[in-house]
Amino acid sequence: MKFGGIKHLCCLLILIRELKLDFGLYIDEVWRDKAPLLPSDPYQRAQARFWADYIDKRIYDCGGRIWRRKGEEQEATKKEFIDCLKLLEEQLGDRPYFGGDTLGYVDVALISHYSWFPAYESLGNFKIEESCLKIVAWAKRCMQKDSVSKSLAEPEKFNELFLQMKKRLGIE
């Protein structure tokens, strides 16, 4: 199987994680001379892995609960989701990307969830931009890169998918 021309980054991330491969090391091995995703410093590499894991667990979990919950539970989950994004904004600081001046491992981990954000907003009746300007600006910067914008699924598809899933699960 060749990953060089992958169109859907989310699928690659899931596949690599399910196979218990280290995504960052895989990318760094294949495209070592172009753009390494993980820092060379061991401490910074560990930090990048920590935040990518945080994103995969917290952002994914909260996002799923936003469209599956109603009422007070949904409100609490939206607050938790925004708090997670605010914590990530702190980590981003004043840098253009989590990786510094270039996309890094944490950027790839978070941007892979970005296509889902409009569906969370629509189904949860809130706007991420109202609370997390820095994350929205970061995402727009990422989306200006063809390698990112051409890799992500269309956001409208997630809204449709979540609506279908809500209907099947009887959550309306």
CSV table of N, CA and C in Angstrom, one decimal:
chain,number,residue,atom,x,y,z
A,1,MET,N,0.8,-1.2,0.0
A,1,MET,CA,0.0,0.0,0.0
A,1,MET,C,0.9,1.2,0.0
A,2,LYS,N,0.6,2.2,-0.9
A,2,LYS,CA,1.4,3.4,-1.0
A,2,LYS,C,0.7,4.6,-0.3
A,3,PHE,N,1.3,5.3,0.6
A,3,PHE,CA,0.7,6.4,1.2
A,3,PHE,C,1.1,7.8,0.7
A,4,GLY,N,2.0,7.8,-0.3
A,4,GLY,CA,2.6,9.1,-0.8
A,4,GLY,C,1.5,10.0,-1.4
A,5,GLY,N,0.4,9.4,-1.9
A,5,GLY,CA,-0.6,10.2,-2.6
A,5,GLY,C,-1.9,10.3,-1.8
A,6,ILE,N,-1.8,10.1,-0.5
A,6,ILE,CA,-3.0,10.0,0.3
A,6,ILE,C,-3.9,11.3,0.1
A,7,LYS,N,-5.2,11.1,-0.1
A,7,LYS,CA,-6.1,12.2,-0.2
A,7,LYS,C,-6.8,12.5,1.1
A,8,HIS,N,-7.0,11.6,1.9
A,8,HIS,CA,-7.7,11.8,3.2
A,8,HIS,C,-6.9,11.5,4.4
A,9,LEU,N,-6.4,12.6,5.0
A,9,LEU,CA,-5.5,12.5,6.1
A,9,LEU,C,-6.1,11.8,7.3
A,10,CYS,N,-7.4,12.0,7.5
A,10,CYS,CA,-8.0,11.4,8.7
A,10,CYS,C,-7.9,9.8,8.6
A,11,CYS,N,-8.1,9.3,7.4
A,11,CYS,CA,-8.0,7.9,7.2
A,11,CYS,C,-6.6,7.4,7.4
A,12,LEU,N,-5.6,8.1,7.0
A,12,LEU,CA,-4.2,7.7,7.2
A,12,LEU,C,-3.9,7.7,8.7
A,13,LEU,N,-4.4,8.7,9.4
A,13,LEU,CA,-4.1,8.8,10.9
A,13,LEU,C,-4.7,7.6,11.6
A,14,ILE,N,-6.0,7.3,11.2
A,14,ILE,CA,-6.7,6.1,11.9
A,14,ILE,C,-6.0,4.8,11.5
A,15,LEU,N,-5.6,4.6,10.3
A,15,LEU,CA,-4.9,3.4,9.8
A,15,LEU,C,-3.6,3.2,10.6
A,16,ILE,N,-2.8,4.3,10.6
A,16,ILE,CA,-1.5,4.2,11.3
A,16,ILE,C,-1.7,3.9,12.8
A,17,ARG,N,-2.7,4.5,13.4
A,17,ARG,CA,-2.9,4.3,14.9
A,17,ARG,C,-3.4,2.9,15.1
A,18,GLU,N,-4.3,2.4,14.3
A,18,GLU,CA,-4.9,1.1,14.5
A,18,GLU,C,-3.8,0.0,14.3
A,19,LEU,N,-2.8,0.3,13.4
A,19,LEU,CA,-1.8,-0.6,13.2
A,19,LEU,C,-0.6,-0.5,14.2
A,20,LYS,N,-0.9,0.4,15.2
A,20,LYS,CA,0.1,0.7,16.2
A,20,LYS,C,1.4,1.2,15.7
A,21,LEU,N,1.3,2.0,14.6
A,21,LEU,CA,2.5,2.6,14.1
A,21,LEU,C,2.6,4.0,14.6
A,22,ASP,N,3.8,4.6,14.6
A,22,ASP,CA,4.0,5.9,15.1
A,22,ASP,C,3.9,6.8,13.8
A,23,PHE,N,2.9,7.6,13.7
A,23,PHE,CA,2.6,8.4,12.6
A,23,PHE,C,3.8,9.4,12.3
A,24,GLY,N,4.2,10.1,13.3
A,24,GLY,CA,5.3,11.0,13.1
A,24,GLY,C,6.6,10.4,12.7
A,25,LEU,N,6.9,9.2,13.2
A,25,LEU,CA,8.1,8.5,12.8
A,25,LEU,C,8.0,8.0,11.4
A,26,TYR,N,6.8,7.5,11.0
A,26,TYR,CA,6.6,7.1,9.6
A,26,TYR,C,6.8,8.2,8.6
A,27,ILE,N,6.2,9.3,8.9
A,27,ILE,CA,6.3,10.5,8.0
A,27,ILE,C,7.7,11.0,7.9
A,28,ASP,N,8.4,11.0,9.1
A,28,ASP,CA,9.7,11.5,9.1
A,28,ASP,C,10.7,10.5,8.4
A,29,GLU,N,10.4,9.3,8.4
A,29,GLU,CA,11.2,8.3,7.7
A,29,GLU,C,11.0,8.4,6.2
A,30,VAL,N,9.7,8.5,5.7
A,30,VAL,CA,9.4,8.6,4.3
A,30,VAL,C,9.8,9.9,3.7
A,31,TRP,N,9.5,11.0,4.4
A,31,TRP,CA,9.8,12.3,3.8
A,31,TRP,C,10.9,13.1,4.6
A,32,ARG,N,11.9,12.4,5.1
A,32,ARG,CA,12.9,12.9,6.0
A,32,ARG,C,13.5,14.2,5.4
A,33,ASP,N,13.8,14.2,4.2
A,33,ASP,CA,14.5,15.3,3.6
A,33,ASP,C,13.6,16.5,3.2
A,34,LYS,N,12.3,16.4,3.3
A,34,LYS,CA,11.4,17.4,2.9
A,34,LYS,C,10.9,18.3,4.1
A,35,ALA,N,10.1,17.7,5.0
A,35,ALA,CA,9.6,18.4,6.1
A,35,ALA,C,9.2,17.5,7.3
A,36,PRO,N,10.2,17.3,8.2
A,36,PRO,CA,9.9,16.5,9.3
A,36,PRO,C,8.8,17.1,10.2
A,37,LEU,N,7.9,16.2,10.7
A,37,LEU,CA,6.8,16.7,11.5
A,37,LEU,C,7.1,16.7,13.0
A,38,LEU,N,8.0,15.8,13.4
A,38,LEU,CA,8.4,15.8,14.8
A,38,LEU,C,9.7,16.6,15.0
A,39,PRO,N,9.8,17.3,16.1
A,39,PRO,CA,11.0,18.0,16.4
A,39,PRO,C,12.2,17.0,16.6
A,40,SER,N,13.4,17.4,16.4
A,40,SER,CA,14.5,16.5,16.6
A,40,SER,C,14.9,16.4,18.1
A,41,ASP,N,14.5,17.4,18.9
A,41,ASP,CA,14.8,17.4,20.3
A,41,ASP,C,13.8,16.4,21.0
A,42,PRO,N,14.4,15.5,21.8
A,42,PRO,CA,13.5,14.5,22.5
A,42,PRO,C,12.4,15.1,23.3
A,43,TYR,N,12.7,16.1,24.1
A,43,TYR,CA,11.7,16.7,25.0
A,43,TYR,C,10.6,17.3,24.1
A,44,GLN,N,10.9,18.1,23.1
A,44,GLN,CA,9.9,18.7,22.2
A,44,GLN,C,9.1,17.6,21.5
A,45,ARG,N,9.8,16.5,21.1
A,45,ARG,CA,9.1,15.4,20.4
A,45,ARG,C,8.1,14.8,21.4
A,46,ALA,N,8.5,14.6,22.6
A,46,ALA,CA,7.5,14.1,23.6
A,46,ALA,C,6.3,15.0,23.8
A,47,GLN,N,6.6,16.3,23.9
A,47,GLN,CA,5.5,17.3,24.0
A,47,GLN,C,4.6,17.2,22.8
A,48,ALA,N,5.1,17.1,21.6
A,48,ALA,CA,4.3,17.1,20.4
A,48,ALA,C,3.4,15.8,20.5
A,49,ARG,N,3.9,14.7,20.9
A,49,ARG,CA,3.2,13.5,21.0
A,49,ARG,C,2.1,13.6,22.1
A,50,PHE,N,2.4,14.3,23.2
A,50,PHE,CA,1.4,14.5,24.2
A,50,PHE,C,0.2,15.3,23.7
A,51,TRP,N,0.5,16.4,23.0
A,51,TRP,CA,-0.6,17.2,22.6
A,51,TRP,C,-1.4,16.6,21.4
A,52,ALA,N,-0.7,15.8,20.6
A,52,ALA,CA,-1.5,15.1,19.6
A,52,ALA,C,-2.4,14.0,20.2
A,53,ASP,N,-1.9,13.4,21.2
A,53,ASP,CA,-2.8,12.4,22.0
A,53,ASP,C,-3.9,13.1,22.7
A,54,TYR,N,-3.7,14.3,23.2
A,54,TYR,CA,-4.7,15.1,23.9
A,54,TYR,C,-5.8,15.4,22.8
A,55,ILE,N,-5.4,15.9,21.7
A,55,ILE,CA,-6.3,16.2,20.6
A,55,ILE,C,-7.1,15.0,20.2
A,56,ASP,N,-6.5,13.9,20.0
A,56,ASP,CA,-7.2,12.7,19.6
A,56,ASP,C,-8.2,12.2,20.6
A,57,LYS,N,-7.9,12.4,21.9
A,57,LYS,CA,-8.8,11.9,22.9
A,57,LYS,C,-9.8,13.0,23.3
A,58,ARG,N,-9.4,14.2,23.6
A,58,ARG,CA,-10.3,15.2,24.1
A,58,ARG,C,-11.2,15.9,23.0
A,59,ILE,N,-10.6,16.3,21.9
A,59,ILE,CA,-11.3,17.0,20.9
A,59,ILE,C,-12.3,16.0,20.2
A,60,TYR,N,-11.8,14.8,19.9
A,60,TYR,CA,-12.7,13.8,19.3
A,60,TYR,C,-13.8,13.4,20.2
A,61,ASP,N,-13.5,13.2,21.5
A,61,ASP,CA,-14.6,12.8,22.4
A,61,ASP,C,-15.6,13.9,22.6
A,62,CYS,N,-15.1,15.1,22.9
A,62,CYS,CA,-16.1,16.2,23.1
A,62,CYS,C,-16.9,16.5,21.8
A,63,GLY,N,-16.3,16.5,20.7
A,63,GLY,CA,-17.0,16.7,19.4
A,63,GLY,C,-18.1,15.7,19.2
A,64,GLY,N,-17.8,14.4,19.5
A,64,GLY,CA,-18.8,13.4,19.4
A,64,GLY,C,-20.0,13.6,20.3
A,65,ARG,N,-19.7,14.0,21.5
A,65,ARG,CA,-20.7,14.2,22.5
A,65,ARG,C,-21.6,15.5,22.2
A,66,ILE,N,-21.0,16.4,21.5
A,66,ILE,CA,-21.8,17.6,21.2
A,66,ILE,C,-23.0,17.2,20.3
A,67,TRP,N,-22.8,16.4,19.3
A,67,TRP,CA,-23.9,16.1,18.4
A,67,TRP,C,-24.8,14.9,19.0
A,68,ARG,N,-24.3,14.2,20.0
A,68,ARG,CA,-25.1,13.1,20.6
A,68,ARG,C,-25.9,13.5,21.8
A,69,ARG,N,-25.6,14.7,22.3
A,69,ARG,CA,-26.3,15.2,23.5
A,69,ARG,C,-27.3,16.3,23.3
A,70,LYS,N,-28.2,16.5,24.3
A,70,LYS,CA,-29.1,17.6,24.2
A,70,LYS,C,-29.1,18.3,25.5
A,71,GLY,N,-29.7,19.5,25.5
A,71,GLY,CA,-30.0,20.2,26.7
A,71,GLY,C,-28.7,20.6,27.5
A,72,GLU,N,-28.8,20.4,28.8
A,72,GLU,CA,-27.8,20.7,29.7
A,72,GLU,C,-26.5,19.9,29.5
A,73,GLU,N,-26.6,18.7,29.1
A,73,GLU,CA,-25.5,17.8,28.8
A,73,GLU,C,-24.7,18.4,27.6
A,74,GLN,N,-25.5,18.8,26.6
A,74,GLN,CA,-24.8,19.4,25.4
A,74,GLN,C,-24.1,20.7,25.7
A,75,GLU,N,-24.8,21.5,26.6
A,75,GLU,CA,-24.2,22.8,26.9
A,75,GLU,C,-22.9,22.6,27.7
A,76,ALA,N,-22.9,21.6,28.6
A,76,ALA,CA,-21.6,21.3,29.4
A,76,ALA,C,-20.6,20.8,28.4
A,77,THR,N,-20.9,20.0,27.5
A,77,THR,CA,-20.0,19.5,26.5
A,77,THR,C,-19.4,20.5,25.6
A,78,LYS,N,-20.2,21.5,25.2
A,78,LYS,CA,-19.7,22.6,24.4
A,78,LYS,C,-18.7,23.4,25.1
A,79,LYS,N,-19.0,23.7,26.4
A,79,LYS,CA,-18.1,24.4,27.2
A,79,LYS,C,-16.7,23.6,27.4
A,80,GLU,N,-16.8,22.3,27.6
A,80,GLU,CA,-15.6,21.5,27.7
A,80,GLU,C,-14.8,21.5,26.4
A,81,PHE,N,-15.5,21.5,25.3
A,81,PHE,CA,-14.9,21.5,23.9
A,81,PHE,C,-14.1,22.8,23.8
A,82,ILE,N,-14.8,23.9,24.1
A,82,ILE,CA,-14.2,25.3,24.0
A,82,ILE,C,-13.0,25.4,24.9
A,83,ASP,N,-13.1,24.8,26.1
A,83,ASP,CA,-12.0,24.9,27.1
A,83,ASP,C,-10.8,24.1,26.5
A,84,CYS,N,-11.1,23.0,25.9
A,84,CYS,CA,-10.0,22.2,25.2
A,84,CYS,C,-9.3,23.0,24.2
A,85,LEU,N,-10.1,23.7,23.3
A,85,LEU,CA,-9.5,24.5,22.3
A,85,LEU,C,-8.7,25.7,22.9
A,86,LYS,N,-9.2,26.3,24.0
A,86,LYS,CA,-8.5,27.4,24.6
A,86,LYS,C,-7.2,27.0,25.1
A,87,LEU,N,-7.1,25.8,25.7
A,87,LEU,CA,-5.9,25.2,26.2
A,87,LEU,C,-4.9,25.0,25.0
A,88,LEU,N,-5.4,24.6,23.9
A,88,LEU,CA,-4.6,24.4,22.7
A,88,LEU,C,-4.1,25.8,22.2
A,89,GLU,N,-4.9,26.8,22.3
A,89,GLU,CA,-4.5,28.2,21.9
A,89,GLU,C,-3.3,28.6,22.8
A,90,GLU,N,-3.4,28.3,24.1
A,90,GLU,CA,-2.2,28.6,24.9
A,90,GLU,C,-1.0,28.0,24.5
A,91,GLN,N,-1.1,26.7,24.0
A,91,GLN,CA,0.1,26.0,23.5
A,91,GLN,C,0.6,26.6,22.2
A,92,LEU,N,-0.3,27.0,21.4
A,92,LEU,CA,0.0,27.7,20.1
A,92,LEU,C,0.8,29.0,20.4
A,93,GLY,N,0.4,29.7,21.3
A,93,GLY,CA,1.0,31.0,21.6
A,93,GLY,C,0.9,31.9,20.5
A,94,ASP,N,2.0,32.6,20.2
A,94,ASP,CA,2.1,33.5,19.1
A,94,ASP,C,2.7,32.9,17.8
A,95,ARG,N,2.9,31.7,17.8
A,95,ARG,CA,3.5,31.0,16.6
A,95,ARG,C,2.4,30.8,15.6
A,96,PRO,N,2.8,30.8,14.3
A,96,PRO,CA,1.8,30.6,13.2
A,96,PRO,C,1.3,29.1,13.3
A,97,TYR,N,2.1,28.2,13.7
A,97,TYR,CA,1.7,26.8,13.7
A,97,TYR,C,2.2,26.2,15.0
A,98,PHE,N,1.6,25.1,15.4
A,98,PHE,CA,2.1,24.4,16.6
A,98,PHE,C,3.6,24.0,16.5
A,99,GLY,N,3.9,23.7,15.2
A,99,GLY,CA,5.3,23.3,14.9
A,99,GLY,C,6.3,24.4,14.7
A,100,GLY,N,5.8,25.6,15.0
A,100,GLY,CA,6.7,26.8,14.9
A,100,GLY,C,6.3,27.6,13.6
A,101,ASP,N,7.3,27.7,12.7
A,101,ASP,CA,7.1,28.4,11.4
A,101,ASP,C,6.6,27.4,10.4
A,102,THR,N,6.6,26.2,10.6
A,102,THR,CA,6.1,25.2,9.7
A,102,THR,C,5.1,24.2,10.3
A,103,LEU,N,4.3,23.6,9.6
A,103,LEU,CA,3.4,22.6,10.1
A,103,LEU,C,4.1,21.5,10.8
A,104,GLY,N,3.6,21.1,11.9
A,104,GLY,CA,4.2,20.0,12.7
A,104,GLY,C,3.2,18.9,13.0
A,105,TYR,N,3.6,18.0,13.8
A,105,TYR,CA,2.8,16.8,14.2
A,105,TYR,C,1.5,17.3,14.9
A,106,VAL,N,1.5,18.2,15.8
A,106,VAL,CA,0.3,18.7,16.5
A,106,VAL,C,-0.6,19.4,15.5
A,107,ASP,N,-0.1,20.1,14.6
A,107,ASP,CA,-0.9,20.8,13.5
A,107,ASP,C,-1.7,19.7,12.7
A,108,VAL,N,-1.0,18.7,12.3
A,108,VAL,CA,-1.6,17.6,11.6
A,108,VAL,C,-2.7,16.9,12.4
A,109,ALA,N,-2.4,16.7,13.7
A,109,ALA,CA,-3.4,16.0,14.5
A,109,ALA,C,-4.7,16.9,14.6
A,110,LEU,N,-4.5,18.2,14.9
A,110,LEU,CA,-5.7,19.0,15.1
A,110,LEU,C,-6.4,19.4,13.8
A,111,ILE,N,-5.7,19.7,12.7
A,111,ILE,CA,-6.3,20.0,11.5
A,111,ILE,C,-7.1,18.9,10.9
A,112,SER,N,-6.8,17.7,11.2
A,112,SER,CA,-7.5,16.5,10.7
A,112,SER,C,-8.9,16.5,11.3
A,113,HIS,N,-9.2,17.2,12.4
A,113,HIS,CA,-10.5,17.3,13.0
A,113,HIS,C,-11.3,18.5,12.6
A,114,TYR,N,-10.6,19.4,11.9
A,114,TYR,CA,-11.2,20.7,11.6
A,114,TYR,C,-12.4,20.6,10.7
A,115,SER,N,-12.4,19.7,9.8
A,115,SER,CA,-13.6,19.5,8.9
A,115,SER,C,-14.9,19.2,9.7
A,116,TRP,N,-14.7,18.7,10.9
A,116,TRP,CA,-15.9,18.4,11.7
A,116,TRP,C,-16.5,19.6,12.4
A,117,PHE,N,-15.6,20.6,12.6
A,117,PHE,CA,-16.0,21.8,13.4
A,117,PHE,C,-17.4,22.4,12.9
A,118,PRO,N,-17.6,22.6,11.6
A,118,PRO,CA,-18.9,23.2,11.2
A,118,PRO,C,-20.1,22.4,11.6
A,119,ALA,N,-19.9,21.1,11.6
A,119,ALA,CA,-21.0,20.2,12.0
A,119,ALA,C,-21.3,20.3,13.5
A,120,TYR,N,-20.2,20.4,14.3
A,120,TYR,CA,-20.3,20.6,15.7
A,120,TYR,C,-21.1,21.9,16.0
A,121,GLU,N,-20.6,22.9,15.3
A,121,GLU,CA,-21.3,24.2,15.5
A,121,GLU,C,-22.7,24.2,15.1
A,122,SER,N,-23.1,23.6,14.0
A,122,SER,CA,-24.4,23.6,13.5
A,122,SER,C,-25.3,22.8,14.5
A,123,LEU,N,-24.9,21.6,14.8
A,123,LEU,CA,-25.7,20.7,15.6
A,123,LEU,C,-25.7,21.1,17.1
A,124,GLY,N,-24.7,21.9,17.5
A,124,GLY,CA,-24.6,22.3,18.9
A,124,GLY,C,-25.0,23.8,19.1
A,125,ASN,N,-25.3,24.4,17.9
A,125,ASN,CA,-25.8,25.8,17.9
A,125,ASN,C,-24.9,26.7,18.7
A,126,PHE,N,-23.6,26.8,18.3
A,126,PHE,CA,-22.6,27.7,18.8
A,126,PHE,C,-21.6,28.0,17.7
A,127,LYS,N,-20.7,29.0,18.0
A,127,LYS,CA,-19.7,29.4,17.1
A,127,LYS,C,-18.3,29.3,17.8
A,128,ILE,N,-17.4,28.5,17.3
A,128,ILE,CA,-16.1,28.4,17.8
A,128,ILE,C,-15.4,29.7,17.8
A,129,GLU,N,-15.6,30.4,16.7
A,129,GLU,CA,-14.9,31.7,16.5
A,129,GLU,C,-15.2,32.7,17.6
A,130,GLU,N,-16.3,32.6,18.2
A,130,GLU,CA,-16.7,33.6,19.3
A,130,GLU,C,-15.8,33.4,20.5
A,131,SER,N,-15.2,32.3,20.7
A,131,SER,CA,-14.4,32.0,21.9
A,131,SER,C,-12.9,31.7,21.6
A,132,CYS,N,-12.7,31.3,20.4
A,132,CYS,CA,-11.3,30.8,20.0
A,132,CYS,C,-10.8,31.3,18.7
A,133,LEU,N,-10.6,32.7,18.7
A,133,LEU,CA,-10.1,33.4,17.5
A,133,LEU,C,-8.8,32.8,17.0
A,134,LYS,N,-7.9,32.5,18.0
A,134,LYS,CA,-6.6,32.1,17.6
A,134,LYS,C,-6.6,30.7,16.9
A,135,ILE,N,-7.5,29.8,17.3
A,135,ILE,CA,-7.6,28.5,16.7
A,135,ILE,C,-8.2,28.6,15.3
A,136,VAL,N,-9.2,29.5,15.1
A,136,VAL,CA,-9.8,29.7,13.8
A,136,VAL,C,-8.8,30.3,12.9
A,137,ALA,N,-8.0,31.3,13.3
A,137,ALA,CA,-7.0,31.9,12.5
A,137,ALA,C,-5.9,30.9,12.1
A,138,TRP,N,-5.5,30.1,13.1
A,138,TRP,CA,-4.6,29.0,12.8
A,138,TRP,C,-5.1,28.1,11.7
A,139,ALA,N,-6.4,27.7,11.9
A,139,ALA,CA,-7.0,26.7,10.9
A,139,ALA,C,-7.0,27.3,9.5
A,140,LYS,N,-7.4,28.6,9.4
A,140,LYS,CA,-7.4,29.3,8.1
A,140,LYS,C,-6.0,29.3,7.5
A,141,ARG,N,-5.0,29.5,8.3
A,141,ARG,CA,-3.6,29.5,7.8
A,141,ARG,C,-3.3,28.1,7.3
A,142,CYS,N,-3.6,27.1,8.0
A,142,CYS,CA,-3.4,25.7,7.6
A,142,CYS,C,-4.1,25.4,6.3
A,143,MET,N,-5.3,25.9,6.2
A,143,MET,CA,-6.1,25.6,5.0
A,143,MET,C,-5.6,26.3,3.7
A,144,GLN,N,-4.8,27.3,3.9
A,144,GLN,CA,-4.2,28.0,2.8
A,144,GLN,C,-3.1,27.1,2.1
A,145,LYS,N,-2.7,26.1,2.8
A,145,LYS,CA,-1.7,25.2,2.2
A,145,LYS,C,-2.5,24.1,1.4
A,146,ASP,N,-2.1,23.9,0.1
A,146,ASP,CA,-2.8,22.9,-0.7
A,146,ASP,C,-2.7,21.5,-0.1
A,147,SER,N,-1.5,21.2,0.5
A,147,SER,CA,-1.4,19.9,1.1
A,147,SER,C,-2.4,19.6,2.1
A,148,VAL,N,-2.9,20.7,2.8
A,148,VAL,CA,-3.9,20.5,3.8
A,148,VAL,C,-5.3,20.6,3.2
A,149,SER,N,-5.6,21.6,2.5
A,149,SER,CA,-7.0,21.8,2.0
A,149,SER,C,-7.4,20.7,1.0
A,150,LYS,N,-6.5,20.1,0.3
A,150,LYS,CA,-6.8,19.0,-0.6
A,150,LYS,C,-6.9,17.7,0.1
A,151,SER,N,-6.5,17.6,1.3
A,151,SER,CA,-6.4,16.4,2.0
A,151,SER,C,-7.7,16.1,2.9
A,152,LEU,N,-8.3,17.2,3.3
A,152,LEU,CA,-9.5,17.1,4.2
A,152,LEU,C,-10.8,16.9,3.5
A,153,ALA,N,-11.7,16.2,4.2
A,153,ALA,CA,-13.0,16.0,3.6
A,153,ALA,C,-13.8,17.3,3.7
A,154,GLU,N,-14.8,17.3,2.9
A,154,GLU,CA,-15.7,18.5,2.8
A,154,GLU,C,-16.5,18.6,4.1
A,155,PRO,N,-16.5,19.7,4.8
A,155,PRO,CA,-17.3,19.8,6.1
A,155,PRO,C,-18.7,19.5,6.0
A,156,GLU,N,-19.4,19.8,4.8
A,156,GLU,CA,-20.8,19.5,4.7
A,156,GLU,C,-21.1,18.0,4.8
A,157,LYS,N,-20.2,17.2,4.4
A,157,LYS,CA,-20.4,15.8,4.5
A,157,LYS,C,-20.5,15.3,6.0
A,158,PHE,N,-19.8,15.9,6.9
A,158,PHE,CA,-19.9,15.5,8.3
A,158,PHE,C,-21.2,16.0,8.9
A,159,ASN,N,-21.7,17.1,8.5
A,159,ASN,CA,-23.0,17.6,9.0
A,159,ASN,C,-24.1,16.6,8.6
A,160,GLU,N,-24.1,16.2,7.3
A,160,GLU,CA,-25.1,15.2,6.8
A,160,GLU,C,-24.9,13.9,7.5
A,161,LEU,N,-23.6,13.4,7.7
A,161,LEU,CA,-23.4,12.2,8.4
A,161,LEU,C,-23.9,12.2,9.8
A,162,PHE,N,-23.6,13.2,10.6
A,162,PHE,CA,-24.0,13.3,12.0
A,162,PHE,C,-25.6,13.4,12.1
A,163,LEU,N,-26.2,14.1,11.1
A,163,LEU,CA,-27.7,14.1,11.1
A,163,LEU,C,-28.3,12.7,10.9
A,164,GLN,N,-27.7,12.0,10.0
A,164,GLN,CA,-28.1,10.6,9.7
A,164,GLN,C,-27.9,9.8,10.9
A,165,MET,N,-26.8,9.9,11.6
A,165,MET,CA,-26.5,9.1,12.8
A,165,MET,C,-27.4,9.4,13.9
A,166,LYS,N,-27.7,10.7,14.1
A,166,LYS,CA,-28.6,11.1,15.1
A,166,LYS,C,-30.0,10.5,14.9
A,167,LYS,N,-30.4,10.5,13.6
A,167,LYS,CA,-31.7,9.9,13.3
A,167,LYS,C,-31.7,8.4,13.6
A,168,ARG,N,-30.7,7.7,13.2
A,168,ARG,CA,-30.6,6.3,13.4
A,168,ARG,C,-30.5,5.9,14.9
A,169,LEU,N,-29.9,6.8,15.7
A,169,LEU,CA,-29.8,6.6,17.1
A,169,LEU,C,-31.0,7.1,17.9
A,170,GLY,N,-31.9,7.8,17.2
A,170,GLY,CA,-33.1,8.3,17.8
A,170,GLY,C,-32.8,9.5,18.7
A,171,ILE,N,-31.8,10.3,18.3
A,171,ILE,CA,-31.4,11.5,19.1
A,171,ILE,C,-31.9,12.7,18.3
A,172,GLU,N,-33.1,13.1,18.5
A,172,GLU,CA,-33.6,14.3,17.8
A,172,GLU,C,-34.4,15.1,18.6
